[in-house]
């Protein structure tokens, strides 16, 4: 009984610390990270150190000393990347200081501590992580239903100042839901055990739909398709029922989707106490394809400063038109259709990202730069909208090379991990889903800093899991 109470206490502490980290990430995204980076970084470091302390004395830990047995090539690439980033941090003192040490010391420490855990115990920790993400998602949804009404014709930002940010949060939520769903299917549990997952999934899809985030939508579609192919293959090989779980999900998710729409459309207006943030902006669904820097801003900006005033007047007119015609086409469908417009250049479809990539690439060197942001045609772009380019620009070519290799290793070993452990481990698929979700999203977004991104934080933890499990 005493051990059971202690296990419950430590599990609660771990969940509270993970929830604290996620809440910090949400606060960072609502506010500007640049103005309070030292405070946010300090809080993050304290929370992770507390998490490490709890993990050291966690009662599930095997009491018998285990010889460290890492995936040495993978661990070596991780350490080399961190050391190259550290060299860049020292050579060119960064605005977001010493991310390299956060990765090298804090996350590597977690990797080493978890090496002492048996796989079932690590699965329990991943389950705690999943439950923490679900709790936060549920809390954000309730908050949005109560206090964050949406404006027709404008992409919905939810509990964020930017719709893309909340959509990237949903990717992590989706990966956690599929991981739980995958385990239920493998164990051939009753469909009743899936009902809450179906409801959450329908709600998650609704909020993704409202954000109009094409990259996150694509990431979720791809990781879902990858999971479906693997699970269908394993199910047919073992003779397990599978399709019935999918068929049961469709009506429940559809009901959840439309109920969520109804709640968001009515409840905030009934309460009539909308919560706004200082950095709230209106990202138009109708006119969200434009010239350079639109990827990082709320409204299109003209590259020709002489026509800037006229462009603003045109934007205001387009905003009124978009809001007036909002009910005709939802934001996500509208923005996906934009990608297939005839005559549109790839740069326009990607909201000026090709121009951003070219500008950043031209400045990549061996030591990196102080800032993540860069001025392009007189306008400030907050980041490179691509992790590889951002790594090269901020931390130099050596760090970028090791980062590319790290991503390749992550893809290979996450696939291998799921194939090897799909029938023995509770959350075997989670590292693969997070890895693919992170890498796909990072093609058009910058997600290097775990202080402000749950997806980045989850990815680094997944790397540690893959480094630890290949020798088990």
CSV table of C-alpha atoms in Angstrom, one decimal:
chain,number,residue,atom,x,y,z
A,1,UNK,CA,0.0,0.0,0.0
A,2,UNK,CA,2.8,2.4,0.9
A,3,UNK,CA,4.6,1.7,-2.4
A,4,UNK,CA,1.3,2.3,-4.3
A,5,UNK,CA,0.8,5.6,-2.6
A,6,UNK,CA,4.4,6.6,-3.4
A,7,UNK,CA,4.0,5.6,-7.0
A,8,UNK,CA,0.9,7.7,-7.2
A,9,UNK,CA,2.7,10.7,-5.6
A,10,UNK,CA,5.6,10.6,-7.9
A,11,UNK,CA,3.4,10.1,-11.0
A,12,UNK,CA,1.4,13.2,-9.9
A,13,UNK,CA,4.7,15.2,-9.5
A,14,UNK,CA,5.9,14.3,-12.9
A,15,UNK,CA,2.6,15.2,-14.5
A,16,UNK,CA,2.5,18.5,-12.7
A,17,UNK,CA,6.0,19.4,-13.9
A,18,UNK,CA,5.2,18.4,-17.5
A,19,UNK,CA,2.0,20.4,-17.3
A,20,UNK,CA,4.0,23.3,-15.9
A,21,UNK,CA,6.4,23.1,-18.8
A,22,UNK,CA,3.6,23.1,-21.4
A,23,UNK,CA,1.8,26.0,-19.6
A,24,UNK,CA,5.1,28.0,-19.8
A,25,UNK,CA,5.3,27.3,-23.5
A,26,UNK,CA,1.8,28.6,-24.0
A,27,UNK,CA,2.6,31.7,-22.0
A,28,UNK,CA,5.7,32.3,-24.0
A,29,UNK,CA,3.8,32.0,-27.3
A,30,UNK,CA,1.1,34.4,-26.1
A,31,UNK,CA,3.7,36.9,-25.2
A,32,UNK,CA,6.9,37.8,-27.1
A,33,UNK,CA,9.7,35.5,-26.1
A,34,UNK,CA,12.4,38.2,-26.9
A,35,UNK,CA,11.3,40.6,-24.2
A,36,UNK,CA,11.4,38.1,-21.3
A,37,UNK,CA,13.7,35.3,-22.6
A,38,UNK,CA,15.9,35.3,-19.5
A,39,UNK,CA,12.9,34.9,-17.2
A,40,UNK,CA,11.3,32.2,-19.4
A,41,UNK,CA,14.6,30.3,-19.8
A,42,UNK,CA,15.2,30.4,-16.1
A,43,UNK,CA,11.7,29.0,-15.3
A,44,UNK,CA,12.1,26.3,-17.9
A,45,UNK,CA,15.5,25.3,-16.5
A,46,UNK,CA,14.1,25.1,-13.0
A,47,UNK,CA,11.2,23.0,-14.1
A,48,UNK,CA,13.4,20.6,-16.0
A,49,UNK,CA,15.8,20.3,-13.1
A,50,UNK,CA,12.9,19.5,-10.8
A,51,UNK,CA,11.8,16.9,-13.3
A,52,UNK,CA,15.2,15.4,-13.4
A,53,UNK,CA,15.3,15.3,-9.6
A,54,UNK,CA,12.0,13.5,-9.5
A,55,UNK,CA,13.1,11.0,-12.2
A,56,UNK,CA,16.2,10.2,-10.1
A,57,UNK,CA,14.2,9.0,-7.2
A,58,UNK,CA,11.2,7.7,-9.1
A,59,UNK,CA,10.0,4.5,-7.5
A,60,UNK,CA,9.5,2.6,-10.8
A,61,UNK,CA,13.3,2.8,-11.4
A,62,UNK,CA,15.1,-0.5,-11.4
A,63,UNK,CA,17.0,-0.7,-8.2
A,64,UNK,CA,19.7,-2.9,-9.7
A,65,UNK,CA,22.5,-0.9,-11.4
A,66,UNK,CA,22.3,-1.3,-15.2
A,67,UNK,CA,25.3,-0.8,-17.4
A,68,UNK,CA,24.8,2.2,-19.7
A,69,UNK,CA,24.0,0.9,-23.2
A,70,UNK,CA,23.2,3.7,-25.6
A,71,UNK,CA,22.9,3.8,-29.4
A,72,UNK,CA,26.4,5.2,-29.7
A,73,UNK,CA,26.2,6.6,-33.3
A,74,UNK,CA,22.9,8.4,-32.5
A,75,UNK,CA,24.2,9.7,-29.2
A,76,UNK,CA,27.4,10.9,-30.8
A,77,UNK,CA,25.5,12.9,-33.5
A,78,UNK,CA,23.4,14.5,-30.8
A,79,UNK,CA,26.4,15.5,-28.7
A,80,UNK,CA,28.3,16.8,-31.8
A,81,UNK,CA,25.4,18.9,-32.8
A,82,UNK,CA,25.1,20.4,-29.3
A,83,UNK,CA,28.9,21.1,-29.1
A,84,UNK,CA,28.8,22.8,-32.5
A,85,UNK,CA,25.9,24.9,-31.3
A,86,UNK,CA,27.9,25.7,-28.1
A,87,UNK,CA,30.9,26.8,-30.2
A,88,UNK,CA,28.6,29.1,-32.1
A,89,UNK,CA,27.1,30.4,-28.8
A,90,UNK,CA,30.5,31.3,-27.6
A,91,UNK,CA,31.8,32.7,-30.9
A,92,UNK,CA,28.7,34.9,-31.4
A,93,UNK,CA,26.7,35.5,-28.3
A,94,UNK,CA,23.1,34.8,-29.1
A,95,UNK,CA,20.0,36.8,-28.3
A,96,UNK,CA,18.4,33.6,-27.2
A,97,UNK,CA,21.5,32.6,-25.2
A,98,UNK,CA,23.0,29.1,-24.8
A,99,UNK,CA,20.2,26.9,-26.2
A,100,UNK,CA,23.1,24.6,-26.7
A,101,UNK,CA,23.7,24.1,-23.0
A,102,UNK,CA,20.0,23.5,-22.4
A,103,UNK,CA,20.1,20.7,-25.0
A,104,UNK,CA,23.5,19.3,-24.0
A,105,UNK,CA,23.2,19.3,-20.3
A,106,UNK,CA,19.5,19.1,-19.4
A,107,UNK,CA,18.2,16.8,-22.2
A,108,UNK,CA,21.3,14.6,-22.2
A,109,UNK,CA,20.9,14.2,-18.4
A,110,UNK,CA,17.4,13.1,-19.0
A,111,UNK,CA,18.6,10.6,-21.6
A,112,UNK,CA,21.2,9.2,-19.1
A,113,UNK,CA,18.7,8.9,-16.2
A,114,UNK,CA,16.1,7.2,-18.3
A,115,UNK,CA,18.8,4.7,-19.5
A,116,UNK,CA,18.4,3.3,-15.9
A,117,UNK,CA,14.8,2.5,-16.5
A,118,UNK,CA,13.4,-0.7,-17.9
A,119,UNK,CA,11.2,-0.3,-21.0
A,120,UNK,CA,7.9,-0.9,-19.1
A,121,UNK,CA,8.8,1.9,-16.7
A,122,UNK,CA,9.7,4.3,-19.5
A,123,UNK,CA,6.3,3.4,-21.1
A,124,UNK,CA,4.7,4.5,-17.8
A,125,UNK,CA,6.5,7.8,-18.0
A,126,UNK,CA,5.4,8.3,-21.6
A,127,UNK,CA,1.9,7.6,-20.6
A,128,UNK,CA,2.2,10.3,-17.9
A,129,UNK,CA,3.4,12.6,-20.7
A,130,UNK,CA,0.4,11.7,-22.9
A,131,UNK,CA,-2.1,12.3,-20.0
A,132,UNK,CA,-0.4,15.7,-19.3
A,133,UNK,CA,-0.8,16.8,-22.9
A,134,UNK,CA,-4.4,15.7,-22.9
A,135,UNK,CA,-5.2,17.6,-19.8
A,136,UNK,CA,-3.7,20.8,-21.2
A,137,UNK,CA,-5.5,20.3,-24.5
A,138,UNK,CA,-8.8,19.9,-22.6
A,139,UNK,CA,-8.1,23.0,-20.5
A,140,UNK,CA,-7.3,25.1,-23.6
A,141,UNK,CA,-10.5,23.9,-25.3
A,142,UNK,CA,-12.6,24.9,-22.3
A,143,UNK,CA,-10.9,28.3,-22.2
A,144,UNK,CA,-11.5,28.9,-25.9
A,145,UNK,CA,-15.2,27.8,-25.6
A,146,UNK,CA,-15.7,30.3,-22.8
A,147,UNK,CA,-13.6,33.3,-23.6
A,148,UNK,CA,-12.1,33.2,-27.2
A,149,UNK,CA,-14.8,33.8,-29.8
A,150,UNK,CA,-13.8,33.6,-33.4
A,151,UNK,CA,-14.3,36.3,-36.1
A,152,UNK,CA,-15.8,35.1,-39.4
A,153,UNK,CA,-13.3,35.4,-42.2
A,154,UNK,CA,-10.3,35.4,-39.8
A,155,UNK,CA,-8.2,32.4,-39.0
A,156,UNK,CA,-8.8,31.3,-35.4
A,157,UNK,CA,-5.8,31.7,-33.1
A,158,UNK,CA,-7.4,29.8,-30.1
A,159,UNK,CA,-5.1,30.1,-27.0
A,160,UNK,CA,-2.3,31.8,-28.9
A,161,UNK,CA,-1.6,35.0,-30.7
A,162,UNK,CA,-1.0,33.1,-34.0
A,163,UNK,CA,-3.1,30.4,-35.5
A,164,UNK,CA,-0.1,28.4,-36.7
A,165,UNK,CA,1.2,28.2,-33.2
A,166,UNK,CA,-1.9,26.5,-31.8
A,167,UNK,CA,-2.1,24.2,-34.8
A,168,UNK,CA,1.5,23.0,-34.1
A,169,UNK,CA,0.4,22.3,-30.5
A,170,UNK,CA,-2.5,20.2,-32.0
A,171,UNK,CA,0.1,18.0,-33.8
A,172,UNK,CA,1.5,16.9,-30.4
A,173,UNK,CA,-2.0,16.3,-29.2
A,174,UNK,CA,-2.8,14.2,-32.2
A,175,UNK,CA,0.3,12.1,-31.9
A,176,UNK,CA,-0.6,11.4,-28.2
A,177,UNK,CA,-4.2,10.4,-29.2
A,178,UNK,CA,-3.0,8.1,-32.0
A,179,UNK,CA,-0.5,6.5,-29.6
A,180,UNK,CA,-3.3,5.7,-27.1
A,181,UNK,CA,-5.6,4.5,-30.0
A,182,UNK,CA,-2.9,2.3,-31.4
A,183,UNK,CA,-2.4,0.5,-28.0
A,184,UNK,CA,-6.2,-0.1,-27.6
A,185,UNK,CA,-6.3,-1.6,-31.1
A,186,UNK,CA,-3.3,-3.8,-30.4
A,187,UNK,CA,-4.9,-5.1,-27.2
A,188,UNK,CA,-8.2,-5.5,-29.0
A,189,UNK,CA,-10.1,-3.7,-26.2
A,190,UNK,CA,-13.7,-2.7,-26.5
A,191,UNK,CA,-14.6,0.2,-28.8
A,192,UNK,CA,-16.1,1.9,-25.7
A,193,UNK,CA,-12.5,2.5,-24.5
A,194,UNK,CA,-12.0,4.6,-27.6
A,195,UNK,CA,-14.9,7.0,-27.1
A,196,UNK,CA,-13.1,9.7,-25.3
A,197,UNK,CA,-10.2,9.5,-27.8
A,198,UNK,CA,-12.7,9.9,-30.7
A,199,UNK,CA,-14.3,12.9,-29.0
A,200,UNK,CA,-10.9,14.6,-28.4
A,201,UNK,CA,-9.8,13.8,-31.9
A,202,UNK,CA,-12.9,15.4,-33.4
A,203,UNK,CA,-12.4,18.5,-31.3
A,204,UNK,CA,-8.7,18.7,-32.3
A,205,UNK,CA,-9.6,18.5,-35.9
A,206,UNK,CA,-12.2,21.2,-35.5
A,207,UNK,CA,-9.7,23.6,-34.0
A,208,UNK,CA,-7.1,22.7,-36.6
A,209,UNK,CA,-9.7,23.4,-39.2
A,210,UNK,CA,-10.4,26.8,-37.7
A,211,UNK,CA,-6.8,27.8,-37.6
A,212,UNK,CA,-6.4,27.2,-41.4
A,213,UNK,CA,-2.8,26.0,-40.8
A,214,UNK,CA,-1.9,24.1,-43.9
A,215,UNK,CA,1.5,22.8,-42.7
A,216,UNK,CA,0.0,21.4,-39.5
A,217,UNK,CA,-2.9,19.9,-41.4
A,218,UNK,CA,-0.5,18.2,-43.8
A,219,UNK,CA,1.7,16.9,-41.0
A,220,UNK,CA,-1.4,15.4,-39.3
A,221,UNK,CA,-2.6,13.8,-42.5
A,222,UNK,CA,0.8,12.3,-43.2
A,223,UNK,CA,1.5,10.9,-39.8
A,224,UNK,CA,-2.0,9.5,-39.7
A,225,UNK,CA,-1.5,7.8,-43.1
A,226,UNK,CA,1.8,6.4,-42.0
A,227,UNK,CA,0.3,5.0,-38.8
A,228,UNK,CA,-2.7,3.6,-40.8
A,229,UNK,CA,-0.5,1.7,-43.2
A,230,UNK,CA,1.7,0.2,-40.5
A,231,UNK,CA,-1.3,-0.7,-38.2
A,232,UNK,CA,-3.2,-2.2,-41.1
A,233,UNK,CA,-0.2,-4.4,-42.1
A,234,UNK,CA,0.3,-5.6,-38.5
A,235,UNK,CA,-3.4,-6.2,-38.0
A,236,UNK,CA,-3.7,-8.4,-41.1
A,237,UNK,CA,-0.5,-10.2,-40.2
A,238,UNK,CA,-1.8,-11.1,-36.8
A,239,UNK,CA,-5.4,-11.5,-37.8
A,240,UNK,CA,-6.6,-8.6,-35.5
A,241,UNK,CA,-9.7,-6.6,-36.1
A,242,UNK,CA,-8.8,-3.1,-37.1
A,243,UNK,CA,-11.2,-1.4,-39.6
A,244,UNK,CA,-14.1,-1.6,-37.1
A,245,UNK,CA,-12.3,0.9,-34.8
A,246,UNK,CA,-11.9,3.3,-37.7
A,247,UNK,CA,-15.5,3.0,-38.8
A,248,UNK,CA,-16.7,3.6,-35.2
A,249,UNK,CA,-14.5,6.7,-35.0
A,250,UNK,CA,-16.0,8.5,-38.0
A,251,UNK,CA,-19.5,9.3,-36.7
A,252,UNK,CA,-18.2,10.1,-33.2
A,253,UNK,CA,-15.5,12.4,-34.5
A,254,UNK,CA,-18.0,14.1,-36.8
A,255,UNK,CA,-20.5,14.7,-34.0
A,256,UNK,CA,-17.6,16.1,-31.8
A,257,UNK,CA,-16.5,18.3,-34.7
A,258,UNK,CA,-19.9,19.9,-35.2
A,259,UNK,CA,-20.7,20.2,-31.4
A,260,UNK,CA,-17.4,22.0,-31.0
A,261,UNK,CA,-18.4,24.4,-33.8
A,262,UNK,CA,-21.7,25.1,-32.1
A,263,UNK,CA,-20.1,25.7,-28.7
A,264,UNK,CA,-17.5,28.0,-30.1
A,265,UNK,CA,-20.1,29.9,-32.1
A,266,UNK,CA,-22.4,30.5,-29.2
A,267,UNK,CA,-20.9,30.1,-25.7
A,268,UNK,CA,-18.3,32.9,-25.8
A,269,UNK,CA,-21.0,35.4,-27.0
A,270,UNK,CA,-23.4,34.2,-24.2
A,271,UNK,CA,-20.7,34.8,-21.6
A,272,UNK,CA,-19.7,38.0,-23.3
A,273,UNK,CA,-16.3,38.3,-21.6
A,274,UNK,CA,-13.8,37.8,-24.4
A,275,UNK,CA,-10.1,37.5,-23.4
A,276,UNK,CA,-7.7,39.3,-25.7
A,277,UNK,CA,-3.9,39.3,-25.8
A,278,UNK,CA,-1.6,42.2,-26.6
A,279,UNK,CA,-0.2,40.4,-29.6
A,280,UNK,CA,-3.5,39.3,-31.1
A,281,UNK,CA,-3.6,39.9,-34.8
A,282,UNK,CA,-6.1,39.1,-37.5
A,283,UNK,CA,-4.9,36.5,-40.0
A,284,UNK,CA,-7.3,36.7,-42.9
A,285,UNK,CA,-8.5,33.5,-44.5
A,286,UNK,CA,-9.6,35.2,-47.7
A,287,UNK,CA,-6.4,37.1,-48.4
A,288,UNK,CA,-3.7,35.0,-46.7
A,289,UNK,CA,-1.5,34.6,-49.7
A,290,UNK,CA,0.7,37.5,-50.5
A,291,UNK,CA,4.2,38.8,-50.9
A,292,UNK,CA,7.3,38.4,-48.7
A,293,UNK,CA,7.0,38.2,-45.0
A,294,UNK,CA,3.4,37.3,-44.9
A,295,UNK,CA,4.4,33.9,-43.4
A,296,UNK,CA,5.4,35.8,-40.3
A,297,UNK,CA,2.8,38.5,-40.2
A,298,UNK,CA,-1.0,38.9,-40.0
A,299,UNK,CA,-1.6,40.8,-43.2
A,300,UNK,CA,0.2,41.1,-46.6
A,301,UNK,CA,3.0,43.6,-46.9
A,302,UNK,CA,4.1,45.2,-50.1
A,303,UNK,CA,7.7,44.8,-51.1
A,304,UNK,CA,7.6,48.2,-52.7
A,305,UNK,CA,7.6,50.8,-49.9
A,306,UNK,CA,6.3,53.5,-52.2
A,307,UNK,CA,3.0,51.7,-52.5
A,308,UNK,CA,2.8,50.7,-48.8
A,309,UNK,CA,0.0,53.1,-48.0
A,310,UNK,CA,-2.1,51.9,-51.0
A,311,UNK,CA,-1.5,48.3,-50.0
A,312,UNK,CA,-2.8,49.0,-46.5
A,313,UNK,CA,-6.0,50.5,-47.9
A,314,UNK,CA,-6.4,47.4,-50.1
A,315,UNK,CA,-5.9,45.1,-47.1
A,316,UNK,CA,-8.6,46.9,-45.2
A,317,UNK,CA,-11.0,46.5,-48.1
A,318,UNK,CA,-10.0,42.8,-48.4
A,319,UNK,CA,-10.6,42.3,-44.7
A,320,UNK,CA,-14.1,43.7,-44.9
A,321,UNK,CA,-14.8,41.6,-47.9
A,322,UNK,CA,-13.4,38.5,-46.3
A,323,UNK,CA,-15.5,39.0,-43.1
A,324,UNK,CA,-18.6,39.7,-45.2
A,325,UNK,CA,-18.2,36.5,-47.2
A,326,UNK,CA,-16.8,34.4,-44.4
A,327,UNK,CA,-19.6,31.8,-44.2
A,328,UNK,CA,-19.1,30.8,-47.9
A,329,UNK,CA,-15.8,29.0,-47.3
A,330,UNK,CA,-14.0,28.0,-44.1
A,331,UNK,CA,-10.4,29.1,-43.7
A,332,UNK,CA,-8.6,25.8,-44.1
A,333,UNK,CA,-10.4,24.8,-47.3
A,334,UNK,CA,-9.9,28.3,-48.7
A,335,UNK,CA,-6.2,28.2,-47.9
A,336,UNK,CA,-5.7,24.7,-49.4
A,337,UNK,CA,-7.5,25.8,-52.6
A,338,UNK,CA,-5.0,28.8,-52.8
A,339,UNK,CA,-2.2,26.3,-53.3
A,340,UNK,CA,-3.8,25.0,-56.4
A,341,UNK,CA,-4.6,28.3,-58.1
A,342,UNK,CA,-3.4,28.4,-61.6
A,343,UNK,CA,-0.6,30.9,-62.3
A,344,UNK,CA,0.4,31.3,-58.7
A,345,UNK,CA,4.2,31.1,-58.1
A,346,UNK,CA,5.5,28.7,-55.5
A,347,UNK,CA,6.7,31.7,-53.5
A,348,UNK,CA,3.2,33.1,-53.4
A,349,UNK,CA,1.7,29.8,-52.4
A,350,UNK,CA,4.2,29.5,-49.5
A,351,UNK,CA,3.5,33.0,-48.4
A,352,UNK,CA,6.9,34.3,-49.5
A,353,UNK,CA,8.9,31.6,-47.9
A,354,UNK,CA,11.1,30.9,-50.9
A,355,UNK,CA,12.3,34.5,-50.8
A,356,UNK,CA,12.9,34.1,-47.1
A,357,UNK,CA,14.9,30.9,-47.6
A,358,UNK,CA,17.1,32.4,-50.3
A,359,UNK,CA,17.8,35.5,-48.1
A,360,UNK,CA,18.8,33.4,-45.1
A,361,UNK,CA,20.8,30.9,-47.1
A,362,UNK,CA,23.0,33.6,-48.5
A,363,UNK,CA,24.0,34.6,-45.0
A,364,UNK,CA,24.8,31.1,-43.7
A,365,UNK,CA,28.5,30.9,-42.5
A,366,UNK,CA,30.6,28.8,-40.1
A,367,UNK,CA,29.9,30.6,-36.8
A,368,UNK,CA,26.3,31.7,-37.1
A,369,UNK,CA,24.6,35.0,-36.2
A,370,UNK,CA,23.3,36.6,-33.0
A,371,UNK,CA,19.6,36.7,-33.9
A,372,UNK,CA,17.0,34.3,-35.3
A,373,UNK,CA,15.3,37.2,-37.1
A,374,UNK,CA,16.5,38.9,-40.3
A,375,UNK,CA,15.5,41.9,-42.3
A,376,UNK,CA,14.4,41.2,-45.9
A,377,UNK,CA,13.6,44.1,-48.2
A,378,UNK,CA,13.4,46.3,-45.2
A,379,UNK,CA,10.9,44.1,-43.3
A,380,UNK,CA,11.8,42.0,-40.2
A,381,UNK,CA,11.2,38.3,-40.6
A,382,UNK,CA,11.2,36.7,-37.2
A,383,UNK,CA,12.7,33.4,-38.3
A,384,UNK,CA,13.7,31.4,-41.4
A,385,UNK,CA,10.5,29.3,-41.5
A,386,UNK,CA,12.7,26.2,-41.9
A,387,UNK,CA,14.7,24.4,-39.1
A,388,UNK,CA,17.6,23.4,-41.3
A,389,UNK,CA,18.1,26.9,-42.7
A,390,UNK,CA,17.6,28.4,-39.2
A,391,UNK,CA,20.1,26.1,-37.7
A,392,UNK,CA,22.7,27.0,-40.4
A,393,UNK,CA,22.0,30.7,-40.1
A,394,UNK,CA,22.0,31.0,-36.3
A,395,UNK,CA,24.5,28.3,-35.4
A,396,UNK,CA,26.6,27.8,-38.5
A,397,UNK,CA,27.3,25.1,-41.1
A,398,UNK,CA,28.8,22.4,-38.7
A,399,UNK,CA,25.7,22.5,-36.5
A,400,UNK,CA,23.5,22.4,-39.5
A,401,UNK,CA,25.2,19.3,-40.9
A,402,UNK,CA,24.9,17.4,-37.6
A,403,UNK,CA,21.3,18.5,-37.3
A,404,UNK,CA,20.5,17.1,-40.8
A,405,UNK,CA,22.1,13.8,-39.8
A,406,UNK,CA,20.2,13.8,-36.5
A,407,UNK,CA,16.9,14.1,-38.4
A,408,UNK,CA,17.8,11.3,-40.7
A,409,UNK,CA,18.8,9.1,-37.7
A,410,UNK,CA,15.5,10.0,-36.0
A,411,UNK,CA,13.4,8.9,-39.0
A,412,UNK,CA,15.3,5.6,-39.4
A,413,UNK,CA,15.3,4.6,-35.8
A,414,UNK,CA,11.8,5.8,-35.1
A,415,UNK,CA,10.5,3.5,-37.9
A,416,UNK,CA,12.7,0.7,-36.6
A,417,UNK,CA,11.4,1.3,-33.1
A,418,UNK,CA,7.8,1.0,-34.0
A,419,UNK,CA,8.4,-2.1,-36.2
A,420,UNK,CA,10.4,-3.8,-33.4
A,421,UNK,CA,8.2,-2.9,-30.4
A,422,UNK,CA,4.7,-2.5,-31.9
A,423,UNK,CA,3.5,-5.6,-30.1
A,424,UNK,CA,5.4,-5.3,-26.8
A,425,UNK,CA,5.4,-1.6,-25.9
A,426,UNK,CA,2.5,0.6,-24.8
A,427,UNK,CA,3.7,3.7,-26.6
A,428,UNK,CA,5.9,2.3,-29.3
A,429,UNK,CA,4.5,4.5,-32.0
A,430,UNK,CA,4.8,7.8,-30.2
A,431,UNK,CA,8.4,8.6,-31.1
A,432,UNK,CA,7.7,7.9,-34.8
A,433,UNK,CA,4.6,10.1,-34.8
A,434,UNK,CA,6.4,13.0,-33.0
A,435,UNK,CA,9.5,12.6,-35.2
A,436,UNK,CA,7.6,12.8,-38.5
A,437,UNK,CA,5.2,15.5,-37.2
A,438,UNK,CA,8.2,17.6,-36.1
A,439,UNK,CA,10.2,17.2,-39.3
A,440,UNK,CA,7.3,17.8,-41.6
A,441,UNK,CA,6.3,21.0,-39.7
A,442,UNK,CA,9.9,22.2,-39.5
A,443,UNK,CA,10.1,22.3,-43.3
A,444,UNK,CA,8.0,25.6,-43.2
A,445,UNK,CA,8.4,26.6,-39.6
A,446,UNK,CA,11.3,27.1,-37.1
A,447,UNK,CA,10.9,24.9,-34.0
A,448,UNK,CA,14.3,24.7,-32.4
A,449,UNK,CA,13.6,26.3,-28.9
A,450,UNK,CA,11.9,23.8,-26.5
A,451,UNK,CA,10.9,26.7,-24.2
A,452,UNK,CA,8.3,27.8,-26.7
A,453,UNK,CA,7.3,24.7,-28.6
A,454,UNK,CA,5.7,21.5,-27.2
A,455,UNK,CA,6.5,19.8,-30.5
A,456,UNK,CA,10.2,20.6,-30.2
A,457,UNK,CA,10.3,19.5,-26.5
A,458,UNK,CA,8.5,16.3,-27.5
A,459,UNK,CA,11.0,15.7,-30.3
A,460,UNK,CA,14.1,16.0,-28.1
A,461,UNK,CA,12.5,13.6,-25.6
A,462,UNK,CA,11.8,11.2,-28.4
A,463,UNK,CA,15.4,11.4,-29.5
A,464,UNK,CA,16.4,10.3,-26.0
A,465,UNK,CA,14.0,7.4,-26.1
A,466,UNK,CA,15.4,6.2,-29.5
A,467,UNK,CA,19.0,6.6,-28.2
A,468,UNK,CA,18.1,4.5,-25.2
A,469,UNK,CA,15.9,1.7,-26.6
A,470,UNK,CA,18.0,0.5,-29.6
A,471,UNK,CA,20.2,-1.6,-27.3
A,472,UNK,CA,17.4,-2.9,-25.0
